[in-house]
Amino acid sequence: MLAVGWAKLLLLLLCLGATKSFATEELLLWHGYRGAERQALERLLDDYNRSQVDVRVRALAVPYGGYADKLSAALPRGQGPDLFIFAHDRIGGWGRAGPTIAPIGEVAAPEVLQRFPEKLLGAMRYRGHLYGLPFNFKSTALIYNRALIAQPPVGSDEMIALARAHTDRKRGRFGLAYSYTEPFFHGALMNAFGPGPFDGNNRLALDSEANIRSLQLLADWARGDAVLPEEPNSTLVSELFNQGRAAMVISGPWMLGEIAPQIDYGVATLPLISESGRPLAPWVAVEGLFMSPWSRHRAASYRVMEFLTRRSAAETMAISGGQLPANLSAFEHPQLAANRAAVAFRSQLDSAVPIPNLPEMTLLWAPLENVLKKVVKGAAQPAAELQRLQRKLERDIAALEASRQQDAERGPPVWLQGAVPLLLLAVVTAVILRRRRIAESWRRNRTAYLYVLPAMLGMLLLVFFPLLYGLLLSFTDTTLLNENSPLASRWLGLDNYVGILGDWNLWYGEGAERSINFDNFYWTLLVTVCWTVSNVIISVGLALLLALALHRPIFGRTGFRLLLILPWAIPNYITALVWKGMFHPQFGVINQALQIFGIAPVAWFDSVGASFFTGLVTNLWLSIPFMMVVILGGLQSIPRELYEAARVEGAGRWFQFRSITLPLLKPVLVPATILSVVWTFNMFNVIYLVSDGAPAGANDILITRAFRIGFEKYQYAYAAAYSMVILALLFCYALWQTRVSRALEVAR
Amino acid sequence: MRRILGDICSWRFAFLLFASAIVIYPLLWVVSLAFSGQQSLQLVVDPPDAGFWGQLAALVPLPEQWSLDNFRAVLTEQLFMRWLFNSLVVALSTTIVGLSLSCTAAYAFSRFSFPGRERGLMLFLISQMFPAVLMLIPLYVIVVQWLGLGNSWLGLVLVYSITALPFCVWMLKGYFDTLPYEIEESALLEGASRLQIFYRIILPLARPAIAVTGLFSFMTAWNEFILASIFMDDESRYTVPVGLRFFVSDYASDWGFFAAGSVLVSIPVILLFLALQRFLVSGLSAGAVKG
């Protein structure tokens, strides 16, 4: 009775969840703001809604981590918002991919466009089309601790000299700290020496003299002058600054809210490069207001865009939201003119350069970061490394462009077009011919089929359809640039598989320079197999030990049991990052502990083995609790009488374990092991969050590699083929394993 | 008393203590951060003049002062309670849907022999082999575009329970295999129907496995982030993992809030485990054969 009541309540709740509200003139706006900036935006929208009779803007905040995925899932399919706010650097990709973003050049009035400086407006243009109105901008500048630095440096030599005076590595003090291995931050150096990663004709020129010199300068700062902390990230930088351990940091306006109240800080524009006298020119990301091409309320949407970029709105965003508005007239407001930080960021804009919005730029971030990491650690020479990256990226860009240029005439081969109806026909005939036997089998096993059917139907819909989609995708050359064109025009055949399995470039370089090509499929496969085997063996073994230790009564058993499952209960996103922090070479507790015991600290993310170990430890820590619970459940099915009988017979502990526990645990242990192999093989999170494939992708497993191909190189089809290879490998394993262990013993 | 002393001095106890220490240490970071009232903890820099134990003690993460500010901020500045409620509804529904689908299927796989049985089991396994990252777009097409279940919990529950299904089916099938068949045989002889046997005999006996798979289904739904953030178009319908991610971005992250939120999120899981753990400890099937 109670169960029925619950079910009804549940159904009611689900129905409530399914209903939608329909408003005739409701505009949906997506944004990624939070905190003060979000409140400022919402206040503006409230004002707007009050001033309108027939239009209402509804805002939806989307967390940063899911925002880009949400947009690229919804927009090309005619779903999603009317308006959205996003950084400008994706415009090129969206503009070329098709119906993701609407050009607004025709509706935008010239007097509205005059609100913005040409630099920020230019960031919104791609191939002559204007795609949005600039809303806010973000660039880095120099933030310094006034208690340590009296006068901000004017030249880079002066900055480094100051930094050296404030560096005491033993005590964890640094003159300068910033996320220098992130291309977004390194842009300031690249742009100071030359035109940046692309030449005047938007062609990739990473190996230009200017870029090589920028990398050389960074290497000097990190290694020669040694004023920078190791393995920086934004959290570490703000921690160092807040504790007075970093005299100067390079960061953006987003950091100001995080600075501790006891720190008296100042903001200044970045110094000039002393060699050339040119200013460090940070990249600026422009958050734009964009419109969906599917919006049914374009005129109304544009009016909202216009409203949000007015001077009064810009002032609100700046004063209560802490943003830097693209409508620069807001900076004339007395409250902003008196805000020294805002003024400094405003004047930094004069030398800042908008991030190129070319689709090619989005390919650059991840590999350039790897190069930066290698160079600052002295593992590579700037010139050679940039030349290698240039060649690699030229190939990736060529692959994207090639997919775009395919003529629309092309389609799947004729035999395939004929094959689909033929196959269907064959299936139908087979069913008709065997209808007797099928009916017979159904009648005889009706109960069994009825029991299995609901689960099977769900699986067919939600698992095998996506799988089929992946399979089809893997035979095409789909990339970011042609994903919305018809499938037939993208047909490629088996080329992706040939590319993956025929990739025998196991080495690169010559002679003494020769090293393993970590991007190679077979290397990644080797790492994946080692990863899976070591993880599963250790986790099953330790979980078994723990479960056995907990199975029999012991003092504090309930407490231990609860403690030991905690890693499973806390969201693993944060615990994985805690482990990453613990492995930090300079501030991580593991190295600190090693030093206390008189052992030299380990550079955890610099070598293949050590980096592998970090992932292994984290994954074990995360996966053992679950395995332990499974085994605890399995131990319950072993009748106690068996042990009693064995004890009466005088059998020892080991014998009992071998001849009673293990065999009777097998029905539970074997499926758990098989599934754990499959999951570990595809364990994306731990690798991605902890070692992130360091050093330079050497520790990537197949799944993270597939992700990188799909979402860092935007070769979707190639990534799908990679996934199909993963599937095939795991399928072979499962066939072998079930045969060996006879997990599928005949039913009674 | 002597038994307790004996327990404490045993190898088993030492092992458990060691394991617990390793488990707790990283969690201590999360908890300290949550209760510090700040967004980051003091960096560990060992005091060079302290002795061995002093240095070692410096490695234990403790907030400078204890404060509930992070919890207060998480609970009041956001719709956190609402998201927690949404997550509970979604996760509990997933558990119920997932368990009812998988118990029946697993029973059939364990007790009947029928054509397609092994292939069917294998199909369940295959579904776990395709990387989830690449299922995003097709799932979006099916759930949002075809079924029209975007922005509804039903869509999420459906996807989550199907995702959890393969593990549940395999696990339960393995467990059902260990249950003695004699009980069912005698019940059949006495004229009980298959359904009665399933409900009256098998399910009660399989409680440990149902507890494990139920916990698993719950966790599948409880911690899922990306699908929930893509399917839901209304802030009041977000689940709690989506809400938690508001605190993290590439630029600046409020780790203190995130830690406090994580601690809050883990409480229902711990309660659920406490409720279920009696099924994992007492030997239920002991004596079942005799009965």
XYZ file of N, CA and C in Angstrom, chain A residues 1-174:
522
model
N 0.841 -1.201 0.000
C 0.000 0.000 0.000
C 0.881 1.257 0.000
N 1.858 1.212 0.880
C 2.762 2.356 0.966
C 3.504 2.537 -0.351
N 3.887 1.405 -0.927
C 4.650 1.458 -2.169
C 3.821 2.128 -3.267
N 2.522 1.793 -3.295
C 1.649 2.387 -4.311
C 1.580 3.894 -4.104
N 1.450 4.275 -2.840
C 1.402 5.704 -2.534
C 2.648 6.424 -3.014
N 3.768 5.814 -2.749
C 5.031 6.402 -3.182
C 5.080 6.543 -4.691
N 4.676 5.472 -5.355
C 4.734 5.472 -6.813
C 3.869 6.596 -7.366
N 2.680 6.797 -6.757
C 1.788 7.850 -7.234
C 2.436 9.214 -7.056
N 3.024 9.391 -5.877
C 3.675 10.669 -5.582
C 4.776 10.949 -6.602
N 5.516 9.891 -6.879
C 6.625 10.003 -7.801
C 6.145 10.397 -9.190
N 5.071 9.717 -9.626
C 4.501 9.973 -10.934
C 4.059 11.430 -11.018
N 3.448 11.881 -9.945
C 2.970 13.257 -9.886
C 4.137 14.220 -10.046
N 5.208 13.914 -9.311
C 6.380 14.793 -9.361
C 6.973 14.812 -10.763
N 7.047 13.637 -11.362
C 7.623 13.566 -12.692
C 6.772 14.345 -13.680
N 5.435 14.240 -13.526
C 4.553 14.953 -14.436
C 4.740 16.462 -14.259
N 4.866 16.862 -13.007
C 5.101 18.280 -12.737
C 6.363 18.741 -13.458
N 7.379 17.873 -13.411
C 8.634 18.219 -14.058
C 8.478 18.331 -15.560
N 7.532 17.593 -16.117
C 7.439 17.537 -17.569
C 6.657 18.701 -18.162
N 5.827 19.345 -17.334
C 5.029 20.424 -17.904
C 5.912 21.616 -18.233
N 5.540 22.319 -19.249
C 6.318 23.476 -19.648
C 5.435 24.719 -19.590
N 6.089 25.821 -19.341
C 5.305 27.041 -19.353
C 5.482 27.717 -20.706
N 4.412 28.151 -21.299
C 4.487 28.811 -22.587
C 4.138 30.282 -22.419
N 5.031 31.144 -22.842
C 4.738 32.566 -22.822
C 4.881 33.057 -24.244
N 4.012 33.967 -24.648
C 3.999 34.323 -26.063
C 5.256 35.091 -26.457
N 5.626 36.084 -25.688
C 6.777 36.891 -26.076
C 7.868 36.762 -25.022
N 8.284 35.551 -24.763
C 9.332 35.374 -23.776
C 10.662 35.156 -24.480
N 11.626 35.950 -24.113
C 12.963 35.782 -24.674
C 13.813 35.052 -23.652
N 14.554 34.077 -24.145
C 15.415 33.315 -23.247
C 16.857 33.766 -23.459
N 17.522 34.085 -22.363
C 18.917 34.523 -22.456
C 19.780 33.608 -21.600
N 20.804 33.025 -22.209
C 21.727 32.174 -21.447
C 23.004 32.953 -21.162
N 23.528 32.765 -19.961
C 24.795 33.395 -19.636
C 25.555 32.520 -18.648
N 26.821 32.812 -18.485
C 27.642 32.011 -17.564
C 28.087 32.813 -16.356
N 27.392 33.887 -16.041
C 27.805 34.742 -14.918
C 27.406 34.147 -13.581
N 28.109 34.570 -12.558
C 27.739 34.184 -11.195
C 28.134 35.310 -10.251
N 27.663 35.222 -9.040
C 28.031 36.207 -8.030
C 27.531 37.602 -8.372
N 28.394 38.599 -8.127
C 27.995 39.993 -8.284
C 27.626 40.317 -9.732
N 28.407 39.769 -10.679
C 28.151 40.100 -12.083
C 26.784 39.566 -12.506
N 26.418 38.420 -11.954
C 25.129 37.853 -12.268
C 23.997 38.708 -11.694
N 24.200 39.153 -10.447
C 23.168 40.003 -9.842
C 22.989 41.286 -10.634
N 24.120 41.840 -11.092
C 24.028 43.074 -11.874
C 23.230 42.831 -13.154
N 23.533 41.722 -13.821
C 22.829 41.416 -15.066
C 21.336 41.219 -14.808
N 21.028 40.488 -13.744
C 19.622 40.217 -13.471
C 18.868 41.499 -13.117
N 19.592 42.399 -12.423
C 18.928 43.654 -12.096
C 18.602 44.435 -13.364
N 19.547 44.434 -14.298
C 19.308 45.119 -15.567
C 18.117 44.510 -16.296
N 18.058 43.191 -16.294
C 16.969 42.535 -17.014
C 15.630 42.805 -16.336
N 15.643 42.876 -15.007
C 14.408 43.231 -14.297
C 13.931 44.613 -14.723
N 14.902 45.528 -14.758
C 14.550 46.883 -15.195
C 13.936 46.840 -16.587
N 14.576 46.070 -17.439
C 14.093 46.002 -18.819
C 12.680 45.432 -18.867
N 12.462 44.360 -18.126
C 11.140 43.728 -18.146
C 10.062 44.685 -17.641
N 10.440 45.472 -16.652
C 9.443 46.421 -16.132
C 9.102 47.476 -17.170
N 10.087 47.826 -17.997
C 9.843 48.899 -18.962
C 9.061 48.388 -20.178
N 8.909 47.083 -20.305
C 8.242 46.528 -21.480
C 6.869 45.980 -21.110
N 5.972 46.011 -22.075
C 4.648 45.457 -21.821
C 4.544 44.038 -22.368
N 4.994 43.849 -23.605
C 4.726 42.583 -24.282
C 5.925 41.651 -24.325
N 7.072 42.099 -23.843
C 8.272 41.255 -23.911
C 8.782 40.989 -22.506
N 9.235 39.769 -22.309
C 9.827 39.444 -21.031
C 11.098 38.659 -21.296
N 12.187 39.056 -20.676
C 13.437 38.318 -20.847
C 13.629 37.419 -19.640
N 13.865 36.160 -19.926
C 14.125 35.215 -18.839
C 15.582 34.780 -18.958
N 16.331 34.915 -17.861
C 17.756 34.580 -17.906
C 17.978 33.191 -17.319
N 18.887 32.467 -17.919
C 19.292 31.173 -17.360
C 20.798 31.178 -17.194
N 21.233 30.991 -15.940
C 22.666 30.890 -15.692
C 23.084 29.443 -15.899
N 24.146 29.239 -16.642
C 24.651 27.887 -16.903
C 26.051 27.801 -16.313
N 26.337 26.753 -15.556
C 27.686 26.660 -15.003
C 28.734 26.559 -16.108
N 29.860 27.162 -15.839
C 30.924 27.277 -16.828
C 31.268 25.939 -17.497
N 31.393 24.900 -16.688
C 31.843 23.612 -17.212
C 30.927 22.991 -18.247
N 29.649 23.331 -18.224
C 28.729 22.711 -19.169
C 28.226 23.661 -20.238
N 28.709 24.903 -20.205
C 28.098 25.925 -21.043
C 28.349 25.687 -22.527
N 29.615 25.488 -22.883
C 29.942 25.318 -24.301
C 29.235 24.085 -24.869
N 29.204 22.997 -24.104
C 28.531 21.782 -24.571
C 27.043 22.023 -24.751
N 26.479 22.751 -23.818
C 25.044 23.005 -23.884
C 24.711 23.816 -25.126
N 25.542 24.818 -25.404
C 25.298 25.627 -26.592
C 25.444 24.792 -27.856
N 26.502 23.977 -27.917
C 26.726 23.280 -29.179
C 25.806 22.076 -29.324
N 25.149 21.653 -28.250
C 24.120 20.614 -28.404
C 22.822 21.253 -28.884
N 22.495 22.412 -28.328
C 21.167 22.977 -28.570
C 21.111 23.809 -29.847
N 22.050 24.731 -30.018
C 21.888 25.730 -31.075
C 21.769 25.157 -32.490
N 22.661 24.247 -32.919
C 22.527 23.776 -34.299
C 21.234 22.993 -34.539
N 20.553 22.596 -33.498
C 19.333 21.810 -33.661
C 18.071 22.630 -33.456
N 18.229 23.919 -33.510
C 17.044 24.758 -33.417
C 16.484 24.879 -32.018
N 17.225 24.423 -31.033
C 16.772 24.550 -29.649
C 17.551 25.683 -28.995
N 17.335 25.854 -27.711
C 18.180 26.788 -26.991
C 17.610 28.191 -26.922
N 18.468 29.138 -26.566
C 17.995 30.480 -26.226
C 17.821 31.368 -27.452
N 17.214 32.541 -27.221
C 17.174 33.558 -28.258
C 18.470 34.345 -28.271
N 18.998 34.538 -27.070
C 20.185 35.359 -26.895
C 21.149 34.627 -25.990
N 22.434 34.847 -26.195
C 23.362 34.286 -25.219
C 24.615 35.136 -25.124
N 25.262 35.016 -23.976
C 26.491 35.768 -23.731
C 27.629 34.775 -23.667
N 28.654 34.984 -24.476
C 29.766 34.033 -24.501
C 31.014 34.769 -24.973
N 32.182 34.197 -24.672
C 33.432 34.816 -25.130
C 33.487 34.754 -26.658
N 34.219 35.702 -27.251
C 34.150 35.854 -28.701
C 34.986 34.843 -29.472
N 35.837 34.085 -28.790
C 36.823 33.316 -29.552
C 36.245 32.112 -30.294
N 34.968 31.805 -30.087
C 34.362 30.698 -30.829
C 33.636 31.158 -32.092
N 33.590 32.466 -32.309
C 32.759 32.982 -33.399
C 33.112 32.333 -34.734
N 34.414 32.232 -35.020
C 34.828 31.697 -36.306
C 34.285 30.297 -36.541
N 34.443 29.434 -35.557
C 33.963 28.058 -35.682
C 32.455 28.015 -35.872
N 31.752 28.783 -35.059
C 30.291 28.793 -35.177
C 29.845 29.365 -36.515
N 30.527 30.444 -36.917
C 30.136 31.102 -38.155
C 30.278 30.164 -39.338
N 31.312 29.338 -39.330
C 31.525 28.460 -40.481
C 30.729 27.168 -40.378
N 30.393 26.760 -39.157
C 29.725 25.467 -39.018
C 28.267 25.535 -39.469
N 27.705 26.718 -39.543
C 26.303 26.772 -39.935
C 25.433 27.236 -38.802
N 24.170 26.886 -38.792
C 23.170 27.641 -38.032
C 23.381 27.593 -36.516
N 24.373 28.300 -36.044
C 24.642 28.354 -34.610
C 24.487 29.768 -34.086
N 24.781 30.729 -34.937
C 24.888 32.112 -34.491
C 24.458 32.990 -35.660
N 23.694 34.035 -35.365
C 23.129 34.839 -36.439
C 23.940 36.103 -36.645
N 24.258 36.450 -37.909
C 24.897 37.735 -38.161
C 23.904 38.861 -37.856
N 24.412 39.942 -37.270
C 23.482 41.014 -36.913
C 23.817 42.307 -37.634
N 24.722 42.224 -38.619
C 25.161 43.421 -39.312
C 23.999 44.248 -39.853
N 22.935 43.586 -40.332
C 21.849 44.314 -40.973
C 20.971 45.050 -39.973
N 20.821 44.468 -38.772
C 19.924 45.116 -37.819
C 20.640 46.136 -36.938
N 21.955 45.987 -36.816
C 22.664 46.855 -35.871
C 22.790 48.270 -36.433
N 22.302 49.225 -35.689
C 22.342 50.611 -36.156
C 23.738 51.186 -35.941
N 24.207 52.033 -36.864
C 25.573 52.579 -36.736
C 25.783 53.322 -35.426
N 24.745 54.026 -34.954
C 24.974 54.793 -33.717
C 25.130 53.868 -32.520
N 24.595 52.653 -32.606
C 24.827 51.680 -31.533
C 26.264 51.170 -31.605
N 26.725 50.919 -32.834
C 28.079 50.388 -32.981
C 29.131 51.408 -32.538
N 28.757 52.679 -32.589
C 29.723 53.706 -32.182
C 30.031 53.665 -30.687
N 29.242 52.932 -29.950
C 29.490 52.844 -28.511
C 30.803 52.140 -28.187
N 31.269 51.320 -29.118
C 32.388 50.432 -28.795
C 33.636 50.850 -29.546
N 34.811 50.639 -28.943
C 36.041 50.884 -29.684
C 36.177 49.859 -30.803
N 36.858 50.251 -31.865
C 36.963 49.385 -33.033
C 37.614 48.042 -32.687
N 38.529 48.066 -31.713
C 39.232 46.838 -31.334
C 38.253 45.769 -30.862
N 37.298 46.180 -30.004
C 36.354 45.216 -29.448
C 35.301 44.833 -30.484
N 34.921 45.777 -31.316
C 33.946 45.464 -32.359
C 34.556 44.497 -33.372
N 35.858 44.709 -33.656
C 36.534 43.828 -34.592
C 36.549 42.384 -34.107
N 36.587 42.211 -32.787
C 36.580 40.854 -32.237
C 35.278 40.138 -32.557
N 34.216 40.911 -32.821
C 32.905 40.318 -33.097
C 32.715 40.022 -34.582
N 33.697 40.383 -35.393
C 33.550 40.191 -36.840
C 34.323 38.961 -37.278
N 33.722 38.217 -38.188
C 34.449 37.109 -38.797
C 34.087 37.082 -40.278
N 35.085 37.119 -41.130
C 34.901 37.116 -42.573
C 33.880 38.155 -43.024
N 34.015 39.342 -42.451
C 33.179 40.445 -42.906
C 31.804 40.516 -42.273
N 31.396 39.499 -41.523
C 30.083 39.562 -40.870
C 30.240 39.981 -39.419
N 29.289 40.789 -38.966
C 29.267 41.145 -37.551
C 28.322 40.172 -36.851
N 28.818 39.487 -35.804
C 28.016 38.430 -35.190
C 27.439 38.794 -33.835
N 27.879 39.901 -33.257
C 27.327 40.209 -31.943
C 27.770 41.578 -31.483
N 27.221 42.018 -30.358
C 27.652 43.271 -29.760
C 28.549 42.968 -28.575
N 29.696 43.642 -28.492
C 30.562 43.398 -27.330
C 29.887 43.871 -26.044
N 30.008 43.087 -25.007
C 29.327 43.401 -23.745
C 30.361 43.775 -22.679
N 31.233 42.820 -22.348
C 32.307 43.088 -21.388
C 33.613 42.542 -21.950
N 34.703 43.017 -21.427
C 35.983 42.465 -21.890
C 36.848 42.088 -20.693
N 37.737 41.143 -20.924
C 38.599 40.661 -19.846
C 40.007 40.519 -20.377
N 40.937 41.214 -19.767
C 42.333 40.977 -20.120
C 43.133 40.952 -18.830
N 44.366 40.514 -18.942
C 45.194 40.479 -17.746
C 45.910 41.808 -17.572
N 46.378 42.049 -16.371
C 47.220 43.210 -16.085
C 48.101 42.812 -14.908
N 48.907 43.739 -14.436
C 49.804 43.431 -13.328
C 49.125 43.813 -12.011
N 48.987 42.844 -11.124
C 48.427 43.130 -9.808
C 49.566 42.953 -8.812
N 49.799 43.958 -7.974
C 50.971 43.868 -7.081
C 50.578 44.181 -5.647
N 51.366 43.631 -4.764
C 51.161 43.807 -3.333
C 51.859 45.088 -2.916
N 51.081 46.092 -2.510
C 51.686 47.402 -2.234
C 52.603 47.366 -1.021
N 52.419 46.402 -0.150
C 53.301 46.314 1.004
C 54.712 45.908 0.571
N 54.837 45.224 -0.579
C 56.137 44.753 -1.040
C 56.674 45.589 -2.194
N 55.793 46.033 -3.055
C 56.206 46.759 -4.254
C 55.689 48.188 -4.114
N 56.598 49.138 -4.044
C 56.165 50.524 -3.850
C 55.666 51.104 -5.166
N 56.405 50.859 -6.214
C 56.113 51.475 -7.505
C 56.076 50.358 -8.548
N 54.985 50.216 -9.301
C 54.963 49.120 -10.291
C 56.032 49.329 -11.353
N 56.651 48.246 -11.830
C 57.749 48.365 -12.785
C 57.272 48.876 -14.141
N 58.162 49.594 -14.825
C 57.820 50.118 -16.149
C 58.339 49.192 -17.242
N 59.510 48.622 -17.017
C 60.097 47.740 -18.022
C 60.185 46.321 -17.502
N 60.330 45.351 -18.429
C 60.346 43.952 -18.004
C 61.608 43.641 -17.187
N 62.752 44.267 -17.544
C 63.963 44.013 -16.768
C 63.781 44.461 -15.320
N 63.143 45.647 -15.186
C 62.886 46.174 -13.853
C 61.957 45.231 -13.079
N 60.953 44.701 -13.794
C 60.009 43.783 -13.146
C 60.731 42.537 -12.639
N 61.606 41.985 -13.472
C 62.300 40.755 -13.080
C 63.284 41.037 -11.939
N 63.937 42.221 -11.994
C 64.858 42.565 -10.904
C 64.102 42.670 -9.585
N 62.949 43.332 -9.634
C 62.098 43.421 -8.442
C 61.678 42.028 -7.964
N 61.300 41.210 -8.932
C 60.826 39.873 -8.600
C 61.923 39.057 -7.931
N 63.146 39.205 -8.457
C 64.249 38.437 -7.863
C 64.472 38.845 -6.417
N 64.301 40.148 -6.162
C 64.498 40.624 -4.793
C 63.475 40.013 -3.838
N 62.315 39.626 -4.382
C 61.261 39.100 -3.507
C 61.115 37.586 -3.587
N 62.070 36.937 -4.236
C 61.959 35.482 -4.376
C 62.830 34.787 -3.334
N 62.230 33.871 -2.630
C 62.968 33.024 -1.696
C 62.322 31.656 -1.803
N 62.842 30.860 -2.723
C 62.144 29.619 -3.069
C 62.031 28.687 -1.865
N 63.058 28.700 -1.011
C 63.053 27.811 0.147
C 61.853 28.071 1.035
N 61.520 29.365 1.176
C 60.412 29.726 2.052
C 59.109 29.891 1.270
N 59.143 29.488 0.013
C 57.919 29.549 -0.768
C 57.484 30.959 -1.108
N 58.471 31.848 -1.382
C 58.118 33.228 -1.761
C 58.562 33.470 -3.195
N 57.723 34.175 -3.922
C 58.027 34.401 -5.328
C 57.791 35.851 -5.681
